[in-house]
Amino acid sequence: MEVDKQAIDYVTDNGFGGSMFWAINQPALGQGNSTYYPDTITGDNVNILANYTQEKYTSK
């Protein structure tokens, strides 16, 4: 999630007009089935990132 927040920071700090969330249905990832995020449930952090984005844009 830290990389996602860094991307949102870059977009807002450099004057881009907004951000977009691409929703895609993925199979459930069990323990050890993902190379980069072995213990992550996909889509679990969407509300956190949406709120973070909203806060970044409303604070400008």
PDB file of C-alpha atoms in Angstrom:
ATOM      1  CA  MET A   1       0.000   0.000   0.000  1.00  0.00           C
ATOM      2  CA  GLU A   2       2.952   2.349   0.545  1.00  0.00           C
ATOM      3  CA  VAL A   3       3.778   2.316  -3.186  1.00  0.00           C
ATOM      4  CA  ASP A   4       0.150   3.159  -3.985  1.00  0.00           C
ATOM      5  CA  LYS A   5       0.274   6.132  -1.620  1.00  0.00           C
ATOM      6  CA  GLN A   6       3.544   7.297  -3.182  1.00  0.00           C
ATOM      7  CA  ALA A   7       1.890   7.221  -6.612  1.00  0.00           C
ATOM      8  CA  ILE A   8      -1.080   9.231  -5.305  1.00  0.00           C
ATOM      9  CA  ASP A   9       1.329  11.735  -3.729  1.00  0.00           C
ATOM     10  CA  TYR A  10       3.182  12.105  -7.029  1.00  0.00           C
ATOM     11  CA  VAL A  11      -0.045  12.689  -8.960  1.00  0.00           C
ATOM     12  CA  THR A  12      -1.345  15.339  -6.554  1.00  0.00           C
ATOM     13  CA  ASP A  13       2.017  17.032  -5.955  1.00  0.00           C
ATOM     14  CA  ASN A  14       2.648  17.446  -9.689  1.00  0.00           C
ATOM     15  CA  GLY A  15      -0.678  19.037 -10.571  1.00  0.00           C
ATOM     16  CA  PHE A  16      -2.351  16.150 -12.346  1.00  0.00           C
ATOM     17  CA  GLY A  17      -6.136  16.367 -12.427  1.00  0.00           C
ATOM     18  CA  GLY A  18      -7.067  13.257 -10.515  1.00  0.00           C
ATOM     19  CA  SER A  19      -6.630   9.596  -9.967  1.00  0.00           C
ATOM     20  CA  MET A  20      -8.521   6.535 -11.099  1.00  0.00           C
ATOM     21  CA  PHE A  21      -9.026   3.165  -9.521  1.00  0.00           C
ATOM     22  CA  TRP A  22      -9.180   0.244 -11.906  1.00  0.00           C
ATOM     23  CA  ALA A  23     -11.334  -2.463 -10.415  1.00  0.00           C
ATOM     24  CA  ILE A  24     -10.738  -5.977 -11.614  1.00  0.00           C
ATOM     25  CA  ASN A  25     -11.983  -9.219 -10.230  1.00  0.00           C
ATOM     26  CA  GLN A  26      -9.130 -11.471  -9.279  1.00  0.00           C
ATOM     27  CA  PRO A  27      -9.164 -14.927  -7.834  1.00  0.00           C
ATOM     28  CA  ALA A  28      -8.639 -15.049  -4.097  1.00  0.00           C
ATOM     29  CA  LEU A  29      -4.974 -15.204  -3.260  1.00  0.00           C
ATOM     30  CA  GLY A  30      -4.113 -17.763  -0.666  1.00  0.00           C
ATOM     31  CA  GLN A  31      -0.972 -17.752   1.382  1.00  0.00           C
ATOM     32  CA  GLY A  32       2.080 -18.046  -0.846  1.00  0.00           C
ATOM     33  CA  ASN A  33       0.180 -17.715  -4.153  1.00  0.00           C
ATOM     34  CA  SER A  34       1.358 -14.201  -4.974  1.00  0.00           C
ATOM     35  CA  THR A  35       4.945 -13.310  -5.798  1.00  0.00           C
ATOM     36  CA  TYR A  36       4.808  -9.728  -4.497  1.00  0.00           C
ATOM     37  CA  TYR A  37       2.093  -9.828  -1.841  1.00  0.00           C
ATOM     38  CA  PRO A  38       1.798 -13.391  -0.544  1.00  0.00           C
ATOM     39  CA  ASP A  39      -0.564 -12.569   2.327  1.00  0.00           C
ATOM     40  CA  THR A  40      -2.696  -9.864   0.697  1.00  0.00           C
ATOM     41  CA  ILE A  41      -6.403 -10.162   0.024  1.00  0.00           C
ATOM     42  CA  THR A  42      -7.023  -8.350  -3.261  1.00  0.00           C
ATOM     43  CA  GLY A  43      -9.262  -5.289  -3.029  1.00  0.00           C
ATOM     44  CA  ASP A  44      -8.961  -5.130   0.752  1.00  0.00           C
ATOM     45  CA  ASN A  45      -7.311  -1.694   0.762  1.00  0.00           C
ATOM     46  CA  VAL A  46      -9.511   0.102  -1.789  1.00  0.00           C
ATOM     47  CA  ASN A  47     -11.415   2.183   0.781  1.00  0.00           C
ATOM     48  CA  ILE A  48      -8.222   3.236   2.520  1.00  0.00           C
ATOM     49  CA  LEU A  49      -6.686   4.402  -0.768  1.00  0.00           C
ATOM     50  CA  ALA A  50      -9.882   6.145  -1.917  1.00  0.00           C
ATOM     51  CA  ASN A  51     -10.052   8.092   1.345  1.00  0.00           C
ATOM     52  CA  TYR A  52      -6.339   8.914   1.140  1.00  0.00           C
ATOM     53  CA  THR A  53      -6.815  10.269  -2.393  1.00  0.00           C
ATOM     54  CA  GLN A  54      -9.831  12.333  -1.383  1.00  0.00           C
ATOM     55  CA  GLU A  55      -7.923  13.859   1.531  1.00  0.00           C
ATOM     56  CA  LYS A  56      -4.963  14.722  -0.709  1.00  0.00           C
ATOM     57  CA  TYR A  57      -7.151  16.522  -3.273  1.00  0.00           C
ATOM     58  CA  THR A  58      -9.341  18.362  -0.774  1.00  0.00           C
ATOM     59  CA  SER A  59      -6.313  19.653   1.142  1.00  0.00           C
ATOM     60  CA  LYS A  60      -4.920  21.442  -1.940  1.00  0.00           C
TER      61      LYS A  60
END
